[in-house]
Coordinates of C-alpha atoms and ligand atoms in Angstrom, one line a residue:
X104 CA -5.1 21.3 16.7
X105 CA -5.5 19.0 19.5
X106 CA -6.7 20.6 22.8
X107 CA -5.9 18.6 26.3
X108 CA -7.8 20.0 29.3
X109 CA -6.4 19.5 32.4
X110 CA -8.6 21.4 34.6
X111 CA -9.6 18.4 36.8
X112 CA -5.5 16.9 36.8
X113 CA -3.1 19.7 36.8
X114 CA -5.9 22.5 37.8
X115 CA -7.0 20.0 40.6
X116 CA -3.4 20.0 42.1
X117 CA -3.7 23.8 42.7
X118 CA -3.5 24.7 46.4
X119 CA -6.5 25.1 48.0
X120 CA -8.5 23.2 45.1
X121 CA -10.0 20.0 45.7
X122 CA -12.9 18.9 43.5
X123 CA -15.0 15.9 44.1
X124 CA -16.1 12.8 41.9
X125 CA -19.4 14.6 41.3
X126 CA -17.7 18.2 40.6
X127 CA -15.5 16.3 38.3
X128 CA -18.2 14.6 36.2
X129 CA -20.2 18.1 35.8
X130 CA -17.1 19.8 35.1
X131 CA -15.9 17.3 32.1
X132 CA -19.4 18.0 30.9
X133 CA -18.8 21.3 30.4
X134 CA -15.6 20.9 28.9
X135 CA -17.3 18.6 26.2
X136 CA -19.8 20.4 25.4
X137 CA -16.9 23.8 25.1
X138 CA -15.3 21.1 22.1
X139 CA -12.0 20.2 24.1
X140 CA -10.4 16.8 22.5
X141 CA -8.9 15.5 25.3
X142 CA -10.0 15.6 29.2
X143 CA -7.3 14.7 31.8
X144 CA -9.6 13.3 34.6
X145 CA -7.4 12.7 37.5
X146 CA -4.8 10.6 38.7
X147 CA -6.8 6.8 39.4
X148 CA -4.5 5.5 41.5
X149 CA -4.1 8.2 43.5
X150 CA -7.2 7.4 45.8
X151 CA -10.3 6.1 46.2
X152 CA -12.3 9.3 46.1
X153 CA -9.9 9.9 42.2
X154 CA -10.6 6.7 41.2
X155 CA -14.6 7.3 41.2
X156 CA -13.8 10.2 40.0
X157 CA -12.0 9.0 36.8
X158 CA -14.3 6.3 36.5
X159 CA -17.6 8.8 36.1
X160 CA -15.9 10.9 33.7
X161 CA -14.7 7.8 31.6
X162 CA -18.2 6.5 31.9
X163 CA -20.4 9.7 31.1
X164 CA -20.4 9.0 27.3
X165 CA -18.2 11.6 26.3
X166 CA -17.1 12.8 22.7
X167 CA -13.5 14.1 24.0
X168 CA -11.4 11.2 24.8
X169 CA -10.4 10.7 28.7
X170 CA -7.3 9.7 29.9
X171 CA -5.8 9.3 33.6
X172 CA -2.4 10.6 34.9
X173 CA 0.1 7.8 35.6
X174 CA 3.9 7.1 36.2
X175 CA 5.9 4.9 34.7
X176 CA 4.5 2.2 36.8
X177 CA 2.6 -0.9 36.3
X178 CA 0.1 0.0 39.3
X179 CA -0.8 3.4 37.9
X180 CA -1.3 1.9 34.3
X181 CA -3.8 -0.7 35.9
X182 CA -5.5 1.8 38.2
X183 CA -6.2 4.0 35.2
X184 CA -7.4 0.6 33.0
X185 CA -9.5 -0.2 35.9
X186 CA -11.7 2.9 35.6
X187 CA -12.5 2.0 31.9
X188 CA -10.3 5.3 30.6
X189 CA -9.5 5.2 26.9
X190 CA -5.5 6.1 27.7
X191 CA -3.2 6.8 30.0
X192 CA -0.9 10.7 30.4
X193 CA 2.4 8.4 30.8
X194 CA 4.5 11.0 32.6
X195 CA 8.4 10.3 33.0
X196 CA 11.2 12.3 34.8
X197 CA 13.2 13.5 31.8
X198 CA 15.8 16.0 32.7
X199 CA 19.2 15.0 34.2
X200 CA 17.9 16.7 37.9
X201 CA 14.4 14.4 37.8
X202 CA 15.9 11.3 36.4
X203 CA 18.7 12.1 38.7
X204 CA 17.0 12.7 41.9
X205 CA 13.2 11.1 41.6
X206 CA 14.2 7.7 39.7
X207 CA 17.5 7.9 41.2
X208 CA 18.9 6.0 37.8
X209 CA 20.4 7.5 34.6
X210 CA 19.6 7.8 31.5
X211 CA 19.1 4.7 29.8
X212 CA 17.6 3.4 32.6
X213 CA 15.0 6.0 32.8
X214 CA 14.7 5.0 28.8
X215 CA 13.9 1.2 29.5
X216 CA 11.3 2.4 32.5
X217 CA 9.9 4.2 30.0
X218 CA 9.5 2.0 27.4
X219 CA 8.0 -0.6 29.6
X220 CA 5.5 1.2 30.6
X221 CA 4.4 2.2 27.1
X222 CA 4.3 -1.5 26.6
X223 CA 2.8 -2.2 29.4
X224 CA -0.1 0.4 28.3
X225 CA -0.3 -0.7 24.9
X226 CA -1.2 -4.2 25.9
X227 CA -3.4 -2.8 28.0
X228 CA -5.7 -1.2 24.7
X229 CA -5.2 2.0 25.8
X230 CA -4.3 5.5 24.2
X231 CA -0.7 6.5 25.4
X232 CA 0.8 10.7 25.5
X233 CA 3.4 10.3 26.5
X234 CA 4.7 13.3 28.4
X235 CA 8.1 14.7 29.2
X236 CA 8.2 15.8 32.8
X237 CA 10.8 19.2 33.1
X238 CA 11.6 18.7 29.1
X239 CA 12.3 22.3 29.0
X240 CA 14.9 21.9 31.3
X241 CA 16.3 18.5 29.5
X242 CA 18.5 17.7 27.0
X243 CA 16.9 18.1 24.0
X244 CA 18.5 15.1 21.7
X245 CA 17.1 13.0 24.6
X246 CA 13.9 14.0 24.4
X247 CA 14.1 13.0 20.4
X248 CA 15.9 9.8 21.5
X249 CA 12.9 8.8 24.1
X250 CA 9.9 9.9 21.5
X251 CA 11.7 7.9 19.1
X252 CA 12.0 4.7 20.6
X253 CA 8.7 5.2 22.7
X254 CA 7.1 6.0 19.2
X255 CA 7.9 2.8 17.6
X256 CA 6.4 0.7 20.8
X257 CA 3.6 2.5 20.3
X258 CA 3.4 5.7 22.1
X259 CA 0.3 7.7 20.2
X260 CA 1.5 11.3 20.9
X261 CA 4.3 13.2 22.8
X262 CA 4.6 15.9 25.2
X263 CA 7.2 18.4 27.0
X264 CA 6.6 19.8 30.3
X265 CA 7.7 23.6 31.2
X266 CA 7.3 22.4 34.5
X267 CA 8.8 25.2 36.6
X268 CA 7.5 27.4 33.7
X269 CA 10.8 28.9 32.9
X270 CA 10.6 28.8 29.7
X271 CA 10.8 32.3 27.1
X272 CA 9.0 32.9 23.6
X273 CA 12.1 31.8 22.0
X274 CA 13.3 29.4 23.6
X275 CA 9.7 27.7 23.0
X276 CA 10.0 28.0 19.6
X277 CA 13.2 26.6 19.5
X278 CA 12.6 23.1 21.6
X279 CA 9.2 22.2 20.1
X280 CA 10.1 23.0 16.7
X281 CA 13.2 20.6 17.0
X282 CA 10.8 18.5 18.6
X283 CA 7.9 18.6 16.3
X284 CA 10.3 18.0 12.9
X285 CA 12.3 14.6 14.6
X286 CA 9.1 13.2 15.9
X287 CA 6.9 11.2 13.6
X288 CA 3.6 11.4 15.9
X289 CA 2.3 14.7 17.5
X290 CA 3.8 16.6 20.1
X291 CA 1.9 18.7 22.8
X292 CA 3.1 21.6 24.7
X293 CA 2.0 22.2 28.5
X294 CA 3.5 25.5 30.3
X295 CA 3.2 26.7 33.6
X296 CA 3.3 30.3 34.3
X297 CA 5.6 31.6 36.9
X298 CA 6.6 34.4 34.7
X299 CA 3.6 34.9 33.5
X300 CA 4.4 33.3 30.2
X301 CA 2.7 30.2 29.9
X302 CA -0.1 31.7 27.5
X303 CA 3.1 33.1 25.6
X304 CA 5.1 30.1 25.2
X305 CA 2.4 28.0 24.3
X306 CA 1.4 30.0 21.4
X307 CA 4.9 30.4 20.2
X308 CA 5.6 26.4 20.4
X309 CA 2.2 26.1 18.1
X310 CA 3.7 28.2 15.5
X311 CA 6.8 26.8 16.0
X312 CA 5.2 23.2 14.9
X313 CA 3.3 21.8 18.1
X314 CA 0.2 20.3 17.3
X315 CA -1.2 19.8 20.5
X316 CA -1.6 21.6 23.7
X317 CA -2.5 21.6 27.4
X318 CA -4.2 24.1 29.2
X319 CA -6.3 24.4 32.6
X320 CA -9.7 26.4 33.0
X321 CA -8.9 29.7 34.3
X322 CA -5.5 28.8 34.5
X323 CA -5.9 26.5 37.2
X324 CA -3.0 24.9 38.5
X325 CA 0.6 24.3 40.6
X326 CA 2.1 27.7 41.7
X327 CA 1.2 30.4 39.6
X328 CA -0.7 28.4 37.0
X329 CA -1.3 26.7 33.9
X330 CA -1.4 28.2 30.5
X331 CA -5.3 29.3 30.9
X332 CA -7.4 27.3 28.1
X333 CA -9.3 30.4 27.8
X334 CA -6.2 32.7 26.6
X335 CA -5.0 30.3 24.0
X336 CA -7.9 29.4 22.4
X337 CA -8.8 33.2 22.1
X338 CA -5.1 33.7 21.3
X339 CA -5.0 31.0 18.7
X340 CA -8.2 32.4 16.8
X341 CA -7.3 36.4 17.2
X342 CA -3.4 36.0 16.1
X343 CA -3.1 33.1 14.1
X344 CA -6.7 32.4 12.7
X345 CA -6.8 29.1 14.1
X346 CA -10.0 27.4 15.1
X347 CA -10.3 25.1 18.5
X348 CA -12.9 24.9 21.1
X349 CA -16.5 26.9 20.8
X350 CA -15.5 30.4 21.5
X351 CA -18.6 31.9 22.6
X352 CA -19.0 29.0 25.6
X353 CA -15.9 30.2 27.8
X354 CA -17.3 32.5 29.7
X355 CA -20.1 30.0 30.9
X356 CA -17.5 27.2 31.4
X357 CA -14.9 29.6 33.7
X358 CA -17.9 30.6 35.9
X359 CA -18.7 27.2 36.0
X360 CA -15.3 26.2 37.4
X361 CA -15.0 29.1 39.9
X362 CA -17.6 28.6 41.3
X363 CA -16.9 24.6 41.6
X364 CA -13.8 25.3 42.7
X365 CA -14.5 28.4 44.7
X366 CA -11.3 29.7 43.5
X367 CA -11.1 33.5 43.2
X368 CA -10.5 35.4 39.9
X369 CA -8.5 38.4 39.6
X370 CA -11.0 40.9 37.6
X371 CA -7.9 42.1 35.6
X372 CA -7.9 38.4 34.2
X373 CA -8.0 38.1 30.7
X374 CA -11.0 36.8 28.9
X375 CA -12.8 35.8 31.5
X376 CA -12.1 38.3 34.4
X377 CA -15.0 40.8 35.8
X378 CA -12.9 44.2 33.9
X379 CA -11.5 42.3 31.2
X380 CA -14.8 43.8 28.7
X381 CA -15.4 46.8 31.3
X382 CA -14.6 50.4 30.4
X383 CA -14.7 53.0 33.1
X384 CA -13.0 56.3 32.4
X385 CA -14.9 58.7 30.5
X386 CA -12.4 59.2 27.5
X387 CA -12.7 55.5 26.8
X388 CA -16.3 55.4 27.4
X389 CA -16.8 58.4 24.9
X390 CA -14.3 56.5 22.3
X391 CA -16.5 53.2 22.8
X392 CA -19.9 55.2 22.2
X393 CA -18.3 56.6 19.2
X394 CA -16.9 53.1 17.9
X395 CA -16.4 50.3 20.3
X396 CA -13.0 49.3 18.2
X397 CA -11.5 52.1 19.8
X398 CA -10.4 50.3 22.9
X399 CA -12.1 47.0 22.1
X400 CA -9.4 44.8 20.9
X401 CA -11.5 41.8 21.5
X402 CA -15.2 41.6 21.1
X403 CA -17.4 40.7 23.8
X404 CA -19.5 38.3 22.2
X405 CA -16.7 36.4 21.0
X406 CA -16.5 34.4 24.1
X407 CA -19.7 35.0 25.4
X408 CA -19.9 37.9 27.1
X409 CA -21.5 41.6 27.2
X410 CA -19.6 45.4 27.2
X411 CA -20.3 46.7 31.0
X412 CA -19.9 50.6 31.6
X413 CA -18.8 50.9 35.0
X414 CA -20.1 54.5 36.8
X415 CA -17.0 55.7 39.1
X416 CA -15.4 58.7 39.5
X417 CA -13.8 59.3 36.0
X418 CA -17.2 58.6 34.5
X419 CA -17.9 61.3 32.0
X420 CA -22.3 62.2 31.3
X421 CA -21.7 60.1 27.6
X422 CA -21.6 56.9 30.4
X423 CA -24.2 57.9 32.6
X424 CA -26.8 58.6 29.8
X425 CA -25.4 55.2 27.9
X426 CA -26.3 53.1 30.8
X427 CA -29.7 55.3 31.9
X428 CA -30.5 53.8 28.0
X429 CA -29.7 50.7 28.9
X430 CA -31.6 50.4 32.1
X431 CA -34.8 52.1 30.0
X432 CA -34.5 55.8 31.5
X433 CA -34.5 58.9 29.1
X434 CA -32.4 61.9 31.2
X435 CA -31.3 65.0 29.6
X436 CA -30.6 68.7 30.8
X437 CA -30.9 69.2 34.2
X438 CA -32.1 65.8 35.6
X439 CA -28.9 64.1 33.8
X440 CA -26.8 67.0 35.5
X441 CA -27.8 66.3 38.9
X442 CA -27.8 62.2 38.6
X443 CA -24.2 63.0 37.2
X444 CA -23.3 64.6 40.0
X445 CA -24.9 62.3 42.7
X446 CA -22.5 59.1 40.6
X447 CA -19.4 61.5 40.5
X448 CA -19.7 62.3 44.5
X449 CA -20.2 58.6 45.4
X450 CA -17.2 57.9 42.8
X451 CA -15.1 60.2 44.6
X452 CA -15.7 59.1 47.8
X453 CA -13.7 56.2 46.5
X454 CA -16.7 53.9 45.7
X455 CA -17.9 51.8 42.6
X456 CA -21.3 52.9 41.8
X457 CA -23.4 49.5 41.3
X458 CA -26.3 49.4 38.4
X459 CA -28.6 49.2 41.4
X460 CA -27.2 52.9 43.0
X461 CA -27.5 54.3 39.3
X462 CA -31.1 53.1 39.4
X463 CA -32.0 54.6 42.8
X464 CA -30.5 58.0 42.4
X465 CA -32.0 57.9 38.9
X466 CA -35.7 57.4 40.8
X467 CA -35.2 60.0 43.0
X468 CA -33.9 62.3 40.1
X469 CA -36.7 61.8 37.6
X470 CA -39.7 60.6 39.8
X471 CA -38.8 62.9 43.1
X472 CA -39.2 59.5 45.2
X473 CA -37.6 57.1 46.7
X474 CA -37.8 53.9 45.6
X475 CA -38.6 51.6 47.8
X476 CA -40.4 48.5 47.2
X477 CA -38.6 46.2 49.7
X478 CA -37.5 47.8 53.6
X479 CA -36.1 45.1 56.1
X480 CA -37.5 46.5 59.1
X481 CA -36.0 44.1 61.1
X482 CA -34.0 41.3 60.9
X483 CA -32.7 38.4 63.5
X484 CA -30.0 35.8 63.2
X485 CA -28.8 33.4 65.0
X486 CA -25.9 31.0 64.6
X487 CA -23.1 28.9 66.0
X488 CA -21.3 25.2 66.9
X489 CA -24.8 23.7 68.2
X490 CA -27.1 24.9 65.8
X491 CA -28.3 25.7 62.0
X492 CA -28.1 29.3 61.1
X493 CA -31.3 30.4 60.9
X494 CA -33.2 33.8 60.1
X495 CA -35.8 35.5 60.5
X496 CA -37.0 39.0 58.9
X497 CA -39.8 41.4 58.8
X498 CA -40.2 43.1 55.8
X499 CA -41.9 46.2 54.7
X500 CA -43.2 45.4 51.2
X501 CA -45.0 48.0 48.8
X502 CA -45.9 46.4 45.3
X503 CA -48.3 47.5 42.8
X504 CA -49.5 50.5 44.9
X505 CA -50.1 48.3 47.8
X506 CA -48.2 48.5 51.2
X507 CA -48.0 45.4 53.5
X508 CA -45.6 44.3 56.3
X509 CA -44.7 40.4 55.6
X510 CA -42.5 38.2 58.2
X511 CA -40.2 35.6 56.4
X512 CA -37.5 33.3 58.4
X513 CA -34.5 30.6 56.6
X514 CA -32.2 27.9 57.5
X515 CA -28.7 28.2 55.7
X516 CA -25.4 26.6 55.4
X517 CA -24.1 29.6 57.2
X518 CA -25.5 33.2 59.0
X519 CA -25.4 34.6 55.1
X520 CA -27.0 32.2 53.1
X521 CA -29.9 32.0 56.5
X522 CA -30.6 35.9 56.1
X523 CA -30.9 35.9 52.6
X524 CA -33.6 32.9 52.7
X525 CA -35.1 34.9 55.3
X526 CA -35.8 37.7 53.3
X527 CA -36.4 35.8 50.2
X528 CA -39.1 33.9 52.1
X529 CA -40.8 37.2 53.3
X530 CA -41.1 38.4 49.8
X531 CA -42.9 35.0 48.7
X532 CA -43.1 34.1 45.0
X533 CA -40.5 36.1 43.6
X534 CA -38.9 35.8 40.1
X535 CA -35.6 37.8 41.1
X536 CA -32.5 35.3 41.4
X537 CA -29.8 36.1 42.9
X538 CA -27.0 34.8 40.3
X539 CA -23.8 36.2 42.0
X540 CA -22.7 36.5 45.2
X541 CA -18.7 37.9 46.0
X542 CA -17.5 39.2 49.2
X543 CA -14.2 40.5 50.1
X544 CA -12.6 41.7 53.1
X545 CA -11.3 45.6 52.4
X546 CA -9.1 46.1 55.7
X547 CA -7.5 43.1 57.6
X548 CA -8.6 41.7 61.1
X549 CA -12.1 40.4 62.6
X550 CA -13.1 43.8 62.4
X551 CA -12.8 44.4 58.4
X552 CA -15.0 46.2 56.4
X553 CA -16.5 44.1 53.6
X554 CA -17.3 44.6 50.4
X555 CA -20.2 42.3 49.2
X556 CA -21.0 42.2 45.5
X557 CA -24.4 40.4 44.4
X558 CA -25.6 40.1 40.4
X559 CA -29.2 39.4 40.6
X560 CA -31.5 38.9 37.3
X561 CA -35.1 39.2 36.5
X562 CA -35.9 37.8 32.8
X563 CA -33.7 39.3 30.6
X564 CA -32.5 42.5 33.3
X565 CA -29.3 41.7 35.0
X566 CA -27.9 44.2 37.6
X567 CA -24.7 44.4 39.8
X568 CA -25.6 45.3 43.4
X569 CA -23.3 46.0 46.3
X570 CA -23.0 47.2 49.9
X571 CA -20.0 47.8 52.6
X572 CA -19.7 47.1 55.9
X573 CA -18.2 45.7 59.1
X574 CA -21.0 43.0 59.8
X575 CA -21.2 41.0 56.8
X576 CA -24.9 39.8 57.2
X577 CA -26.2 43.1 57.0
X578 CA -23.7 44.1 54.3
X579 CA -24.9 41.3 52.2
X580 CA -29.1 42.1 53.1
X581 CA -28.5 45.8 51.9
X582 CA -26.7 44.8 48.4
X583 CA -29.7 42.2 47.7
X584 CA -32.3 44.4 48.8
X585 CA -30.8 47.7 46.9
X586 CA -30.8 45.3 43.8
X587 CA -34.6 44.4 44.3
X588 CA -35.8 47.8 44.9
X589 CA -34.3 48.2 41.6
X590 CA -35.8 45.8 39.8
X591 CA -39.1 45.4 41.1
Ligands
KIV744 O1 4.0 20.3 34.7 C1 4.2 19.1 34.6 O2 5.4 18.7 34.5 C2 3.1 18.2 34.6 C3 3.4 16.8 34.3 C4 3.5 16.0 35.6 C5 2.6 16.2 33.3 O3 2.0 18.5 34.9
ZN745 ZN1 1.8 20.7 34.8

């Protein structure tokens, strides 16, 4: 099975993404290291700024082969030889409406473009898929007719676009089986999602004979999306027992990209979203204690990631006491019906109970105190258009049976980021990172109430922290300081 990532191509184009030359390189990295055969860089000659771009990832020494986007013209074929690529993604109008209304020829002329450029490529030394823009929507015996004729000029492998990802199950069966039996080199398959098929139709065109496909981090991508690279590979392994890419590396390598491209994941995202190996209500949480394959299709560690038990309102005392365990805490009779209690009344109240709120009430339950380590007494920020956000805080510490009041102060790349350093800086030498940072408005306008979400880690302990409010500085202090009176 070949796999094509096109994270930093097709992903790229998705609106709102842009990622730069150096994003790019760290990115591909990534992507080798995760075992993908084939990285789609970018388009060379679509700019400077994509022309480094291409030309660092073709030049990082990597094991998957890199190739750049081009027409079927001469300029793009040089562009991507320029940047010392080993092949070009040859893409060509294919169906009656593209040749029709983007080449503006018909179909044998598109056929001669086409094979010029493969020439044209060839000469060139370099690697050529050659890819079938809208093939779903083409004529099928054309699309045989093309990979034929490309095929003997050269053309290495094939591929058909669902480019308005319209494509069904069957229908994907039906077109890259045809496909896959008349041509005598590989062909790939590359879906988009709009009806939230692509992972679907990609796995169906594999079984149907496809030995190749294309897929985008996350499902990056035009519209609604590629087929994501973490669904099929998981897909692939689960269903049909096929091996691709390392597994247990997807979780790393989809952070990686969300953050890079500070592109938003829904949590109900397969794989790789936040609930995708979270269980909340207490029936599932009691099946899970009893045997996780109760309402654990897919395992965890499979891709890289732990089990979380989320504390909410339908959290049932099996979940509480699982995750006291977890955090070190032994709570039985009474005590563990009063911290039960304290989750269930925050749960109804509509709130998620963070690890860090479980470990405070749990304090105060089995030590009869507060815990406190860290109190921002006061804090003072000051930003805008003339001016780096900067910080300062004061800080009521009290470590190791010692109480002190320490000043700290920050410059940041925005009010936030200043605070935080602020604070950070008061505490000195600390060994708690903050890993995780998400903020999201709850209510529209200026006024909205946020909802900031922090992971912070120290050694080995990770904990989700959290805190809601209108002023989003103060919202973001509380959930890191909450968090390090819970681990320090
Ligand atoms: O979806 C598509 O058609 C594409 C091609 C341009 C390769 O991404
Ligand atoms: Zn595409």
């Amino acid at each position: 099975m070949i796999v094509l990532d096109t994270t930093l191509r097709d992903g790229d184009q998705a609106p709102g993404v842009h990622l730069s030359a150096e994003k790019k390189l760290l990115v591909a990295q990534r992507l080798d290291e995760l075992g993908v055969d084939v990285i789609e860089a970018g388009t060379a000659v679509a700019s400077g700024e994509e022309a480094r771009a291409v030309k660092a990832v073709a030049s990082a020494g990597l094991k998957a082969e890199v190739l750049s986007f081009c027409r079927i013209v001469k300029k793009d074929v040089d562009a991507a030889a320029g940047c010392g690529v080993d092949g070009v993604h040859l893409v060509f109008p294919s169906s009656d409406l593209h040749i029709r209304e983007k080449l503006r020829v018909g179909r044998e002329e598109a056929l001669a473009l086409v094979l010029d450029s493969v020439d044209y490529a060839k000469a060139a030394g370099l690697v050529v898929e050659l890819s079938a823009e809208d093939g779903s929507r083409a004529d099928p015996a054309f699309l045989a007719k093309v990979f034929q004729e490309a095929g003997e000029r050269g053309a290495d492998r094939f591929c058909v676009c669902d480019t308005v990802g319209l494509l069904s199950p069957e229908k994907s069966a039906e077109l890259y089986g045809f496909l896959s039996k008349k041509a005598a080199k590989p062909v790939a398959v590359h879906c988009h999602n709009d009806l939230g098929l692509a992972t679907a139709n990609t796995l169906a065109a594999i079984r149907a004979g496809a030995s190749e496909f294309h897929a985008t981090v996350n499902g990056l991508g035009e519209r609604a999306g590629n087929a994501a690279l973490e669904e099929v590979v998981v897909g692939l392994k689960v269903l049909h027992g096929i091996d691709s890419v390392r597994l247990d590396g997807l979780y790393a390598v989809s952070n990686f990209v969300r953050v890079a491209t500070g592109f938003p994941l829904a949590p109900n995202k397969p794989v790789v979203g936040e609930n995708a190996f979270s269980h909340e209500s207490g029936i599932h949480v009691d099946g899970i204690v009893k045997n996780p394959d109760t309402y654990e299709g897919l395992k965890p560690e499979l891709v890289g990631r732990r089990r979380r038990i989320v504390l909410g309102r339908l959290s049932g005392r099996k979940a509480v006491e699982m995750k006291l365990k977890e955090f070190g805490f032994q709570a039985g009779g009474e005590q563990l019906e009063r911290i039960f209690s304290e989750i269930k009344s925050i749960g109804d109240k509509g709130k998620t109970v963070s690890d860090a709120d479980l470990l405070a009430i749990a304090h105060s339950v089995l030590t009869g105190e507060a815990r406190e380590k860290v109190r921002v007494d006061e804090l003072v920020c000051t930003t805008g258009n003339t001016i780096t956000p900067t910080a300062s805080a004061r800080v009521t510490l009290e470590l190791n049976g010692e109480k002190k009041q320490v000043f700290g102060a920050g410059t940041g790349d925005g009010p936030v980021d200043a605070a935080l350093k602020a604070v950070y800086s008061a505490l000195g030498e600390s060994d708690v990172k903050l890993v995780d940072y998400r903020v999201e408005a709850i209510t529209g306008g200026s006024d909205a109430l946020v909802d900031v979400k922090v992971k912070l880690r120290r050694g080995d302990k990770e904990i989700n922290s959290g805190a809601v409010g209108t002023d989003i500085v103060m919202a973001s202090v509380s959930a890191v300081v909450k968090g390090l009176n819970a681990l320090l």
